[in-house]
PDB file of C-alpha atoms and ligand atoms in Angstrom:
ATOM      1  CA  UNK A   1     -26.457  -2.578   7.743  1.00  0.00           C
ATOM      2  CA  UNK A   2     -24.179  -2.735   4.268  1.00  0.00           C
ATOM      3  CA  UNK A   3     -24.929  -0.633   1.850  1.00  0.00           C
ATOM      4  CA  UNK A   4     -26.268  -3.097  -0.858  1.00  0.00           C
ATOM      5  CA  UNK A   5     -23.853  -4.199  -3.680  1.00  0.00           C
ATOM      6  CA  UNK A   6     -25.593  -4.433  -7.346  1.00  0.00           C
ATOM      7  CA  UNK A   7     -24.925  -7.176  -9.673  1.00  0.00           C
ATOM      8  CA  UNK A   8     -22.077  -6.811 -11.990  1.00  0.00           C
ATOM      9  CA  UNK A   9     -20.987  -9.367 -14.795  1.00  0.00           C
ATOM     10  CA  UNK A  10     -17.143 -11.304 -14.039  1.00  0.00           C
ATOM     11  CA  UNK A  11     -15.739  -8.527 -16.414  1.00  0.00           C
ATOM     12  CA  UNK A  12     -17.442  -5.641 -15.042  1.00  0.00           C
ATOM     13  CA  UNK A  13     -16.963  -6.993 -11.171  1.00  0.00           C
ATOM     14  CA  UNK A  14     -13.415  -6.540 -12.120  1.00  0.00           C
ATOM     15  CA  UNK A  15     -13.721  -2.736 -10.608  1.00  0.00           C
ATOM     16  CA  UNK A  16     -13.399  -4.634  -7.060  1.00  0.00           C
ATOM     17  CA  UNK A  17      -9.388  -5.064  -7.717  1.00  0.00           C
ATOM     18  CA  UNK A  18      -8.698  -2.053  -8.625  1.00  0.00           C
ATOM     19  CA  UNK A  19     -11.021  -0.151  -6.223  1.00  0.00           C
ATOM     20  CA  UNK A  20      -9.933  -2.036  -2.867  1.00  0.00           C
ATOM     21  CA  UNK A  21      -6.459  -1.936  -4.177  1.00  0.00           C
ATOM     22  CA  UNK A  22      -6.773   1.569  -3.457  1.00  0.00           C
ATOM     23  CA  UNK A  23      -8.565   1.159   0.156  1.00  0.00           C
ATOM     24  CA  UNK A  24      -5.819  -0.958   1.215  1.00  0.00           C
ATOM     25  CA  UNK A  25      -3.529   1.482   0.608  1.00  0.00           C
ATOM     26  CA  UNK A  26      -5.465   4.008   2.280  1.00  0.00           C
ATOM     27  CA  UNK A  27      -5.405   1.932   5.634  1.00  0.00           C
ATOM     28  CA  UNK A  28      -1.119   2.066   5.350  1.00  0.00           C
ATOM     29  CA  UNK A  29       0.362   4.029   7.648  1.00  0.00           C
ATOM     30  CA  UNK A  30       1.949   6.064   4.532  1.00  0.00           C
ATOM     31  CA  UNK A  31      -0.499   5.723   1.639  1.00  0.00           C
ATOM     32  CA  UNK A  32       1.072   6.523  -1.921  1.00  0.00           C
ATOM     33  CA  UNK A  33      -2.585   7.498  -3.314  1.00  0.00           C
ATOM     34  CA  UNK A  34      -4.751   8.196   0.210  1.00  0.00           C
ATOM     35  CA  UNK A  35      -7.754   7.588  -1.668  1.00  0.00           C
ATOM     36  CA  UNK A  36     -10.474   7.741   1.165  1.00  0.00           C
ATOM     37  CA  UNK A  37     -13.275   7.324  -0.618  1.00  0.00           C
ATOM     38  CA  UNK A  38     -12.479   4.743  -1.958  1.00  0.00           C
ATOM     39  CA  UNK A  39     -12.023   2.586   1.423  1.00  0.00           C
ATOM     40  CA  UNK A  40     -15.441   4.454   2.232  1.00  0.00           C
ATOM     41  CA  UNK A  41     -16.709   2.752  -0.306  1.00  0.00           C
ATOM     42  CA  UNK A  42     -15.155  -0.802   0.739  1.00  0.00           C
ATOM     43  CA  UNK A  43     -16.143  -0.636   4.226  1.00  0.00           C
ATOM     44  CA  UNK A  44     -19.777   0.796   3.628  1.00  0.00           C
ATOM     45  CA  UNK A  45     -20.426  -2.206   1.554  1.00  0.00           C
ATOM     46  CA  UNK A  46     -18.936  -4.308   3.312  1.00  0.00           C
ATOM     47  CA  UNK A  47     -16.820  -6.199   0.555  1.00  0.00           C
ATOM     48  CA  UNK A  48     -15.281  -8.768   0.799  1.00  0.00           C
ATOM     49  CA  UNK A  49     -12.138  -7.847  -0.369  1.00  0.00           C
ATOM     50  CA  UNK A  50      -9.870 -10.772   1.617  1.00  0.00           C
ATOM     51  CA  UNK A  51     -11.199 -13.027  -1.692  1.00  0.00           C
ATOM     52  CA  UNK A  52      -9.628 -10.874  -3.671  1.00  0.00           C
ATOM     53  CA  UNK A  53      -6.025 -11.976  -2.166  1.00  0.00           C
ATOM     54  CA  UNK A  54      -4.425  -8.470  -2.721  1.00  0.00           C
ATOM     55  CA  UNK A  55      -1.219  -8.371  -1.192  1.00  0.00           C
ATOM     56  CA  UNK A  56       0.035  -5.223   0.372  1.00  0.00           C
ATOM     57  CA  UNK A  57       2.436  -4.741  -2.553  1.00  0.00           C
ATOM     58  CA  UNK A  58      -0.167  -5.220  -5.132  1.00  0.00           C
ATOM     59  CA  UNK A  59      -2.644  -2.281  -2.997  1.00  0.00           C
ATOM     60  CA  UNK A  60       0.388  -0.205  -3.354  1.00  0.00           C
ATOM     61  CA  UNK A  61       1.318  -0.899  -7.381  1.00  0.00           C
ATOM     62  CA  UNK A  62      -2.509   0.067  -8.137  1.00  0.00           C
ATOM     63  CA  UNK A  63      -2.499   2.969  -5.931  1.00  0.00           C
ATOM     64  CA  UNK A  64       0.684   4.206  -7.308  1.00  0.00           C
ATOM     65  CA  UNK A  65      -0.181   3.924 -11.024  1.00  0.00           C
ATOM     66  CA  UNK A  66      -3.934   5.706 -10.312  1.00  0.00           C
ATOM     67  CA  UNK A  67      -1.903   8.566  -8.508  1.00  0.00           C
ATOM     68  CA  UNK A  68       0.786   8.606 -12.317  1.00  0.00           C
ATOM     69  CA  UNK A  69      -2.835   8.684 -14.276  1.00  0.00           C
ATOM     70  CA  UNK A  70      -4.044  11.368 -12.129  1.00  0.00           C
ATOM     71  CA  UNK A  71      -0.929  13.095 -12.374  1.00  0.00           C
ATOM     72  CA  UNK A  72      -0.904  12.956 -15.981  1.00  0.00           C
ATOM     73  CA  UNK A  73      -4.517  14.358 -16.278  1.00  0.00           C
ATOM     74  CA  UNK A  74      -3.916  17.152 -13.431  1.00  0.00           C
ATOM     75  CA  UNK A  75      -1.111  18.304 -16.055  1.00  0.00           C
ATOM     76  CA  UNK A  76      -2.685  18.311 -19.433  1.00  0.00           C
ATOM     77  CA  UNK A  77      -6.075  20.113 -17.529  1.00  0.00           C
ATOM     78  CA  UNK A  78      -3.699  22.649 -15.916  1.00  0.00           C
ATOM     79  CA  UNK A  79      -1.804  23.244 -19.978  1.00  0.00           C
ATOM     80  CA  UNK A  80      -5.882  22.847 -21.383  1.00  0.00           C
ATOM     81  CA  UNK A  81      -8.632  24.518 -18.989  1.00  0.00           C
ATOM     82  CA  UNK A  82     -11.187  24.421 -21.625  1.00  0.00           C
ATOM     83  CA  UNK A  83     -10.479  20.334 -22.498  1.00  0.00           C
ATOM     84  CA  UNK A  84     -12.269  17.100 -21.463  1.00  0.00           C
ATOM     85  CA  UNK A  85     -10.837  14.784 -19.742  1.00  0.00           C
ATOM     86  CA  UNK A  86     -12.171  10.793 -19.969  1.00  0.00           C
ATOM     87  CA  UNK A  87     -11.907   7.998 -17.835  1.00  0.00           C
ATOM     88  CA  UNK A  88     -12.366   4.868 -20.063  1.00  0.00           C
ATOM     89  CA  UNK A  89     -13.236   1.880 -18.024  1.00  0.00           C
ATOM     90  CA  UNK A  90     -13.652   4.142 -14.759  1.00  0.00           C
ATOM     91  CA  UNK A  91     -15.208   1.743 -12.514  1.00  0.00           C
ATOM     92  CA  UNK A  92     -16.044   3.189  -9.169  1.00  0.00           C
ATOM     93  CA  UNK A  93     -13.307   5.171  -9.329  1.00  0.00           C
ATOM     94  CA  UNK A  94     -13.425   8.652  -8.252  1.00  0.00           C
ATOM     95  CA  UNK A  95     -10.742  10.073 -10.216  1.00  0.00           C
ATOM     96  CA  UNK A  96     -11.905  13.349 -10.760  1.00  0.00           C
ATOM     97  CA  UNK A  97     -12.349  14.534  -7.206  1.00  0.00           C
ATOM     98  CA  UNK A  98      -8.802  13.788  -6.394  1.00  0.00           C
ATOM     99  CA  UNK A  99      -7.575  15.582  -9.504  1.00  0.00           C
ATOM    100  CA  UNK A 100     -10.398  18.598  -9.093  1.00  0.00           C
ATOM    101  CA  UNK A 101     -10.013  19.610 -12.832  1.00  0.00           C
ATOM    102  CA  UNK A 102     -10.730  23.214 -13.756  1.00  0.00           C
ATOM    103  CA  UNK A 103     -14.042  24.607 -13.943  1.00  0.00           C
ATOM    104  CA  UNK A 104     -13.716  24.688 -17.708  1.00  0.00           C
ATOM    105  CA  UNK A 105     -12.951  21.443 -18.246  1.00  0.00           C
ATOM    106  CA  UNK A 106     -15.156  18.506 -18.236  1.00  0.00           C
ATOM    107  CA  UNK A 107     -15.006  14.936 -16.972  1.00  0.00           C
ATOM    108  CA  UNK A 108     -16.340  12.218 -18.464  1.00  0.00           C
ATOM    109  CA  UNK A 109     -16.504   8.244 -16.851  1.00  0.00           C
ATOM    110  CA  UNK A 110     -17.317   5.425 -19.590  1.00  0.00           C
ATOM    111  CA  UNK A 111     -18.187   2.277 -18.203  1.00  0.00           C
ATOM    112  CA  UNK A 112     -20.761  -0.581 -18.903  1.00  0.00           C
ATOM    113  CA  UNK A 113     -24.609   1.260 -18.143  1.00  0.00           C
ATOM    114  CA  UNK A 114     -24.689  -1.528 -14.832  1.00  0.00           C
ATOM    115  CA  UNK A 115     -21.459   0.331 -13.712  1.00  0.00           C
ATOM    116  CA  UNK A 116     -22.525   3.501 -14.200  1.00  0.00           C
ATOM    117  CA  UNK A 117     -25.845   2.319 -12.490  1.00  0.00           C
ATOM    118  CA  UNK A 118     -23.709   1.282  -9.279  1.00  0.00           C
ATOM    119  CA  UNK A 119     -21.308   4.211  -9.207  1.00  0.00           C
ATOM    120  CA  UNK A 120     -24.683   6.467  -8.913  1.00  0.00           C
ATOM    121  CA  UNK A 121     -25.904   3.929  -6.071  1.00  0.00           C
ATOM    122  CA  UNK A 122     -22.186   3.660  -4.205  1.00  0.00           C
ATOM    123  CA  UNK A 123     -20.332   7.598  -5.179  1.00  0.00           C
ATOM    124  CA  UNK A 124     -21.698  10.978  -4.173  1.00  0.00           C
ATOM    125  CA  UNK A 125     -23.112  12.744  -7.623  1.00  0.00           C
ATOM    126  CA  UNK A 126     -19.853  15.184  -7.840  1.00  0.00           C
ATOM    127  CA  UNK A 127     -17.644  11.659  -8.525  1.00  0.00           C
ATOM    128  CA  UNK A 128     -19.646  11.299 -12.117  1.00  0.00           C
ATOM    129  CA  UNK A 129     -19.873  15.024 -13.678  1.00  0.00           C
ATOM    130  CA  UNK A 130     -20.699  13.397 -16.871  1.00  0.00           C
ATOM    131  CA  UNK A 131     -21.419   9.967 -16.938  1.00  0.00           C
ATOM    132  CA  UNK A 132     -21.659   7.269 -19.654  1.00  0.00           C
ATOM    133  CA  UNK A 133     -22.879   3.817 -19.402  1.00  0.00           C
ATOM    134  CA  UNK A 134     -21.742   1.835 -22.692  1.00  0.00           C
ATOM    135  CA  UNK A 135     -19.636  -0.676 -24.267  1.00  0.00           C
ATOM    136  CA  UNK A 136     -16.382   0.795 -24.899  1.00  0.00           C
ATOM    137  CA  UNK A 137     -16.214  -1.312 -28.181  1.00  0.00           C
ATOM    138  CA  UNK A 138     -19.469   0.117 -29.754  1.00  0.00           C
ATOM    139  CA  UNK A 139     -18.686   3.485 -31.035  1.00  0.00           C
ATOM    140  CA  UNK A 140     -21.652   5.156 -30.501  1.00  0.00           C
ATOM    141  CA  UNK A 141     -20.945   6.331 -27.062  1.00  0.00           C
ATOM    142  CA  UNK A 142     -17.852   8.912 -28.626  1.00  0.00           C
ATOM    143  CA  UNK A 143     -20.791  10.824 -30.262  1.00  0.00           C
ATOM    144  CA  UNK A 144     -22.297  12.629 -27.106  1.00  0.00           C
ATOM    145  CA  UNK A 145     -18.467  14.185 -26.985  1.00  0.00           C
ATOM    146  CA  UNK A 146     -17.423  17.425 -28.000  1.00  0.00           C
ATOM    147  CA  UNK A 147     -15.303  17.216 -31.165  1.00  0.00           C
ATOM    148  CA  UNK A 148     -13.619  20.575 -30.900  1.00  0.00           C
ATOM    149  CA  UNK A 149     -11.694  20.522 -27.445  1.00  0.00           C
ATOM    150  CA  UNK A 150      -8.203  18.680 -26.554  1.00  0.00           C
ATOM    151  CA  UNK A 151      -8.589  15.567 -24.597  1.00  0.00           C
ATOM    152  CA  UNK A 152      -6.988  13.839 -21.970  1.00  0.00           C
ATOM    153  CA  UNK A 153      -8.092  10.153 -22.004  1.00  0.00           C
ATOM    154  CA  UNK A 154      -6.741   7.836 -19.229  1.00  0.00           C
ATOM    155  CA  UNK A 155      -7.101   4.004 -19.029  1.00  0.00           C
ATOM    156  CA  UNK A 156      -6.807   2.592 -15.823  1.00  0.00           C
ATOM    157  CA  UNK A 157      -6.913  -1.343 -15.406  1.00  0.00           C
ATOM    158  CA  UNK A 158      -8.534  -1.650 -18.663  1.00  0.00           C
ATOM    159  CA  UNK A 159      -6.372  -2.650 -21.488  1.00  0.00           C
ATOM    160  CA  UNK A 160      -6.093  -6.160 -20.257  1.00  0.00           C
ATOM    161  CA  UNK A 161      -9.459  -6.554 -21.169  1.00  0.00           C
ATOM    162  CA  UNK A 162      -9.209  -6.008 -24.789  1.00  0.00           C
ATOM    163  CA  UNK A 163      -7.607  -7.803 -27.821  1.00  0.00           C
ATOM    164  CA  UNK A 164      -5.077  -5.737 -29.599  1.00  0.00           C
ATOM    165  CA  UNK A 165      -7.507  -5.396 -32.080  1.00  0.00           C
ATOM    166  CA  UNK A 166     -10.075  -3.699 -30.145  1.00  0.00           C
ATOM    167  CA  UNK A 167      -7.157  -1.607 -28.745  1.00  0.00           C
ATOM    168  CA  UNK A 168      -6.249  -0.027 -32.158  1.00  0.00           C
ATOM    169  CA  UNK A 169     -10.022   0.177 -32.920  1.00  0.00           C
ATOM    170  CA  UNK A 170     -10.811   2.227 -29.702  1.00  0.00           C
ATOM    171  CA  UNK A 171      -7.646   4.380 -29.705  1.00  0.00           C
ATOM    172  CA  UNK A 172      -8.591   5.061 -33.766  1.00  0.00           C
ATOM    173  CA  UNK A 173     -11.778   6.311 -33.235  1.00  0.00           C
ATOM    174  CA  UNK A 174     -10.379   8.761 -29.955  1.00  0.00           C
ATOM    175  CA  UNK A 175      -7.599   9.787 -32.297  1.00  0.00           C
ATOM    176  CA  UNK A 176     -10.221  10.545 -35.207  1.00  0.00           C
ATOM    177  CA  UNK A 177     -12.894  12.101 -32.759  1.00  0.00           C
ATOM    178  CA  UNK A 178     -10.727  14.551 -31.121  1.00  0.00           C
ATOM    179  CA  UNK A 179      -8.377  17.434 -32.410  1.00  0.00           C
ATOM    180  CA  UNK A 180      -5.058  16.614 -30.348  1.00  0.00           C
ATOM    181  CA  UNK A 181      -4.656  15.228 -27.026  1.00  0.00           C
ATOM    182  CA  UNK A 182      -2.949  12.850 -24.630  1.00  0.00           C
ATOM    183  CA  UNK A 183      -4.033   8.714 -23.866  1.00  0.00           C
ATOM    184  CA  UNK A 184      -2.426   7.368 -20.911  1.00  0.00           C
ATOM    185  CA  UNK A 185      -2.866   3.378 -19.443  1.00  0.00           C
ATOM    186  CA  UNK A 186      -0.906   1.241 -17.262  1.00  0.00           C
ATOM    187  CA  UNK A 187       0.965  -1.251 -19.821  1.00  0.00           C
ATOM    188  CA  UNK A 188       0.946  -4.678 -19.243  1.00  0.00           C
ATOM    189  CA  UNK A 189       4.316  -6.481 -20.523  1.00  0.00           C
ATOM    190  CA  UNK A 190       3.700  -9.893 -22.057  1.00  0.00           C
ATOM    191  CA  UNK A 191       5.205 -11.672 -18.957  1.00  0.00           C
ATOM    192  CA  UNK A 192       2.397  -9.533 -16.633  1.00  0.00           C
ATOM    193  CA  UNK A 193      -0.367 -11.011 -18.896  1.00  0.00           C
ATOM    194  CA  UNK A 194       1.470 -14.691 -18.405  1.00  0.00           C
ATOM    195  CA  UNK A 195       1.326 -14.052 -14.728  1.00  0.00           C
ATOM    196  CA  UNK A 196      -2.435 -13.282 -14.185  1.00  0.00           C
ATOM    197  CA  UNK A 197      -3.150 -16.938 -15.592  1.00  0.00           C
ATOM    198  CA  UNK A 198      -1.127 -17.850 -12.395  1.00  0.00           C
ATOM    199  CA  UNK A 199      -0.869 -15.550  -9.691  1.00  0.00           C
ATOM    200  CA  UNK A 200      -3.799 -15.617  -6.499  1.00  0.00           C
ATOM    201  CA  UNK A 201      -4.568 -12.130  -6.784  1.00  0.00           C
ATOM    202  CA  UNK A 202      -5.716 -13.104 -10.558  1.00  0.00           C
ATOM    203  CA  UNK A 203      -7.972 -15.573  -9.788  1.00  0.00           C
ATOM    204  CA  UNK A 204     -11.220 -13.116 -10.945  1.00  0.00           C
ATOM    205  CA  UNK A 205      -9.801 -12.154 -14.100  1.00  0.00           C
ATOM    206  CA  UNK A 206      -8.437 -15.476 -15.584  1.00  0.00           C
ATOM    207  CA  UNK A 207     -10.157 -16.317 -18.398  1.00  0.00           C
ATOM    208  CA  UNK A 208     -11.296 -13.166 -19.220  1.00  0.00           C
ATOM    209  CA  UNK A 209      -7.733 -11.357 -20.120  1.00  0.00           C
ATOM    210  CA  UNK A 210      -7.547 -10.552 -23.914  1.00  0.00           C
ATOM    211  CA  UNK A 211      -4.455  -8.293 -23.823  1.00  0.00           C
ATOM    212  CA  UNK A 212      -1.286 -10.050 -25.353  1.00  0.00           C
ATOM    213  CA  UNK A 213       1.110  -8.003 -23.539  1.00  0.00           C
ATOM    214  CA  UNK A 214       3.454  -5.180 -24.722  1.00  0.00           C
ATOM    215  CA  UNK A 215       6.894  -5.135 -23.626  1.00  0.00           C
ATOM    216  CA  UNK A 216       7.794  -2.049 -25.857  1.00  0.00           C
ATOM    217  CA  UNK A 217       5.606   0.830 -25.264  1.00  0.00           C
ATOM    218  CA  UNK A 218       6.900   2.344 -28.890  1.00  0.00           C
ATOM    219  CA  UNK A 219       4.753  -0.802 -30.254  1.00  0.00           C
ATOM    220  CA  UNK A 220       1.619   0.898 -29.697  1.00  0.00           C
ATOM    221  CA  UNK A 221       2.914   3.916 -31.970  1.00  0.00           C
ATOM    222  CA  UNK A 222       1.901   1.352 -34.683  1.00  0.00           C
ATOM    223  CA  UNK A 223      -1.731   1.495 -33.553  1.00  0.00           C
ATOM    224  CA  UNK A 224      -2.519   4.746 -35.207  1.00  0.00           C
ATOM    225  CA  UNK A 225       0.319   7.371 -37.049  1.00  0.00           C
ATOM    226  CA  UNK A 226      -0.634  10.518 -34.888  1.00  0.00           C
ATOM    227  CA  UNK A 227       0.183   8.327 -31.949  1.00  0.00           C
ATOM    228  CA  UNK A 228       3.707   8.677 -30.135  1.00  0.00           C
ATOM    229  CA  UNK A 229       5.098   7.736 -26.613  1.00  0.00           C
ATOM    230  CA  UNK A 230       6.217  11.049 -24.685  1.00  0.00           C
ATOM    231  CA  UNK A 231       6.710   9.574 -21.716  1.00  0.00           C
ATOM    232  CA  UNK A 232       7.156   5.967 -20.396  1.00  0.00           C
ATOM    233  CA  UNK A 233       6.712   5.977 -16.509  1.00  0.00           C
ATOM    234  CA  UNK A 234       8.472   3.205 -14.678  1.00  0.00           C
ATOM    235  CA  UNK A 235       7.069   3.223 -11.519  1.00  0.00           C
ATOM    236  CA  UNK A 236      10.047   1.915  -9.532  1.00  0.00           C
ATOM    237  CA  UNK A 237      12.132   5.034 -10.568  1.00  0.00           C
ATOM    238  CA  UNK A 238       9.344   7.339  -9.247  1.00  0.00           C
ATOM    239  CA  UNK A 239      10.172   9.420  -5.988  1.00  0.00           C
ATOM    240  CA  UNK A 240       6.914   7.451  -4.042  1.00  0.00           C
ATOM    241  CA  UNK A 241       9.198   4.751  -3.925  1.00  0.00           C
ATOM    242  CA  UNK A 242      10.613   6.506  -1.147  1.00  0.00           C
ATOM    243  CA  UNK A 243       7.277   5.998   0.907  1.00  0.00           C
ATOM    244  CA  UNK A 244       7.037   1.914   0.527  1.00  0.00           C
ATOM    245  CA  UNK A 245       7.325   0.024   3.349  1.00  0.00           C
ATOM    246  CA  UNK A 246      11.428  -1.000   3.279  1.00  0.00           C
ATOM    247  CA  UNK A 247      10.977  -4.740   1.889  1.00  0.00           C
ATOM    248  CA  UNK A 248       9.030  -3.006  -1.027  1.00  0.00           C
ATOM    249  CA  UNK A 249      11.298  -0.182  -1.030  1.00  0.00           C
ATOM    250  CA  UNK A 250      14.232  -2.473  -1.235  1.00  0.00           C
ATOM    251  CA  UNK A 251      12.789  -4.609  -4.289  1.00  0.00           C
ATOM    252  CA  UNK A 252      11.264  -1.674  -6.606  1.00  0.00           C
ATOM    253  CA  UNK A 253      14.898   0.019  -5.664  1.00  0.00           C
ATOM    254  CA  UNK A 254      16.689  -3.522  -7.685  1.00  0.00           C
ATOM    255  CA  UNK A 255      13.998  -3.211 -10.289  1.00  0.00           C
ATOM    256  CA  UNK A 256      14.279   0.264 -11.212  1.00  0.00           C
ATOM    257  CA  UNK A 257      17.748  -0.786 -12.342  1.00  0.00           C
ATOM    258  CA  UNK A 258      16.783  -2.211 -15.678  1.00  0.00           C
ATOM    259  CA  UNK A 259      14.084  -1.060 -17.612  1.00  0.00           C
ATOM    260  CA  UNK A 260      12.679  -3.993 -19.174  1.00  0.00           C
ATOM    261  CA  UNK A 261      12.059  -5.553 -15.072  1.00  0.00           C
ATOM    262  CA  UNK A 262      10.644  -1.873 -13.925  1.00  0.00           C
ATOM    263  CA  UNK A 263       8.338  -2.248 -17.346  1.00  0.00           C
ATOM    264  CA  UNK A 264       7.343  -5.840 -16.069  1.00  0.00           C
ATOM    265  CA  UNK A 265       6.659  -4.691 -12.789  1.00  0.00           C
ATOM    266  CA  UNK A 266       4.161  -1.458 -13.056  1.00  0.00           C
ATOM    267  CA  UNK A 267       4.316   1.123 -15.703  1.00  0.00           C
ATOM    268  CA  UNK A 268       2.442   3.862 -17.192  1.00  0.00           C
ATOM    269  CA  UNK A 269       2.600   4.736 -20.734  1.00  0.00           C
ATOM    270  CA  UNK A 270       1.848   8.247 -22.395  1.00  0.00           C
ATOM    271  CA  UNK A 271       1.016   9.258 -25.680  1.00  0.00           C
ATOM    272  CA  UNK A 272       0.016  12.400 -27.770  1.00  0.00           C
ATOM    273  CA  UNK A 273      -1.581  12.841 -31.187  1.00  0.00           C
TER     274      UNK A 273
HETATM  275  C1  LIG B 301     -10.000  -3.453 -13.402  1.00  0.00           C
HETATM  276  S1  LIG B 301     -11.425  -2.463 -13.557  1.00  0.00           S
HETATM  277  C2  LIG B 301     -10.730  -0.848 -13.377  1.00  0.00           C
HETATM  278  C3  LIG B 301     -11.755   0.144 -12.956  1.00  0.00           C
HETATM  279  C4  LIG B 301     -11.204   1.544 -12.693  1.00  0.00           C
HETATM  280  N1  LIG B 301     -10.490   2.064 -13.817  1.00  0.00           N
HETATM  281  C5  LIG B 301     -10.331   1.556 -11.478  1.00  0.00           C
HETATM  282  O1  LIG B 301      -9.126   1.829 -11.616  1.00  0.00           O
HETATM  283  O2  LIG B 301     -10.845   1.280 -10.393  1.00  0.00           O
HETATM  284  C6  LIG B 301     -11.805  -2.520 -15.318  1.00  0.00           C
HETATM  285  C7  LIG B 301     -13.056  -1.736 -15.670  1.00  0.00           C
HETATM  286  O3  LIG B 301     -13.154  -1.693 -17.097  1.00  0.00           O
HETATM  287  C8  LIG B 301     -14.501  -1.842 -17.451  1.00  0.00           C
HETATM  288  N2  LIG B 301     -14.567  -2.369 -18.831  1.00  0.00           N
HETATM  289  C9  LIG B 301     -13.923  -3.455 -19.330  1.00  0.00           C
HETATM  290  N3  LIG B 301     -14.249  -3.636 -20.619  1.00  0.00           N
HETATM  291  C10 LIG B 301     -15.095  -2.619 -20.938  1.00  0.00           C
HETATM  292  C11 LIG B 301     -15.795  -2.281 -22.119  1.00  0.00           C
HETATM  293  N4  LIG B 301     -15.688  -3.004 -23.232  1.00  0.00           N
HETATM  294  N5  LIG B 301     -16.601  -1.199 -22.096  1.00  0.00           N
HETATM  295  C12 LIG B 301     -16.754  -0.455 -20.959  1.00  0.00           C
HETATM  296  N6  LIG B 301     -16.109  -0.734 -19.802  1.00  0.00           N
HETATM  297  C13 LIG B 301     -15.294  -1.808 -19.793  1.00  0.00           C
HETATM  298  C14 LIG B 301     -15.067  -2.822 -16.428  1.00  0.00           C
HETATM  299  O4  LIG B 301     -16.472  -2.764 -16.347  1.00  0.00           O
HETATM  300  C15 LIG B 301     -14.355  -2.346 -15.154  1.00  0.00           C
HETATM  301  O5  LIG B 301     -15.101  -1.372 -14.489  1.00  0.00           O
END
């Protein structure tokens, strides 16, 4: 029998996308993320993720920008073994046991309390080290945080959700909370924003999109003055590209020519303060 699934608001069942986004790409015959789990997690509950309408290449964009995140945080953990790392948004994602940080470190997951509620019913106990169920826009969730070690925050799926305004908010109160560190999230250019209101595989989010868009990743530098861009990561220029299947292959290969189209298509944007 299926493992029961709990009840999650529109906003919060938004963690389906994302999470059999990265099943499907398991089930390829060359996954770019080979996140197991998280197709455990799919077929144990028996979701059904068909509604969903994720195409192949859209499994493969979300895998590819959770392996980037997880590349980025692997990285700053390996420069920082005694600094947290948080996943803002995390879903029933289990980030941290494909990036196994140092024992040093810690890992936090922020997500809504009914999220963190299923990820304890769906995710063995070693997926949420440190767990915490709140709002992201209410700041009282940054006080159970250390306020003396670098962090590495990462953003996965999220942003759309938010108005610019509770962007800068949230990314002020990380900047003020911790001493230095690195926030990384997938960007969404304005045309990618435009798109959801239209395309199938957007059909759960429409209407509750916030995000205007932000073609220029330097734009966010604006959101707080410790903030800068070190490293915009278009996707279609990265070496998995290699692994798509060739149709795929051939179109993130014609995209990776310009910038602006490789921005539209799937990016990840880094930033220190
Ligand atoms: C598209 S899902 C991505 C989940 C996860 N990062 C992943 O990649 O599978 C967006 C997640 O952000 C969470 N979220 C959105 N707004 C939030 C807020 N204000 N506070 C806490 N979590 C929020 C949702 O509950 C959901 O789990």
């Amino acid at each position: 029998m299926p493992v029961s699934v709990p009840a999650l608001t529109p906003l919060q069942a938004t963690l389906w996308l994302t999470l059999c986004g990265r099943a499907l790409d398991n089930r390829l015959p060359n996954p770019i993320l080979g996140d197991a789990l998280a197709d455990e997690i799919v077929r144990k509950t028996d979701y059904d993720y068909r509604k969903l309408h994720i195409s192949p290449s859209s499994a493969i964009n979300i895998a590819h920008r959770a392996r980037k995140l997880d590349e980025i945080a692997q990285r700053f953990l390996a420069r920082h073994p005694d600094a947290v790392g948080l996943d803002l948004g995390a879903g029933l994602d289990s980030r941290v046991l494909r990036i196994t940080p140092p024992p040093t470190a810690d890992w936090y997951d922020i997500d809504f309390p009914e999220v963190l509620a299923a990820r304890r019913h769906l995710l063995p106990k070693r997926a949420t080290p440190h767990g915490i169920g709140a709002d992201l826009n209410s700041p009282a969730w940054l006080e159970a945080l250390p306020t003396d070690r670098p962090a590495v925050i990462v953003a996965d799926g999220l942003i759309a959700f938010f108005s610019e305004e509770e962007m800068i908010s949230l990314v002020n109160r990380l900047i003020e909370h911790f001493p230095s560190g690195e926030i990384a999230f997938n960007g969404y250019s304005k045309f990618a924003i435009w798109a959801q209101k239209h395309a199938k595989i957007a059909e759960t989010i429409r209407g509750i999109t916030k995000f205007p868009g932000l073609d220029d990743p330097r734009d966010a530098e604006r959101w707080h003055p410790k903030l800068k861009l070190v490293r915009e990561i278009l996707c279609p220029r990265e070496p998995e590209v290699a692994k798509f299947p060739l149709g795929l292959r051939l179109m993130n290969r014609l995209t990776a020519v310009s910038a602006s189209l490789s921005r539209m298509g799937n990016a990840v944007f880094v930033y220190r303060f």
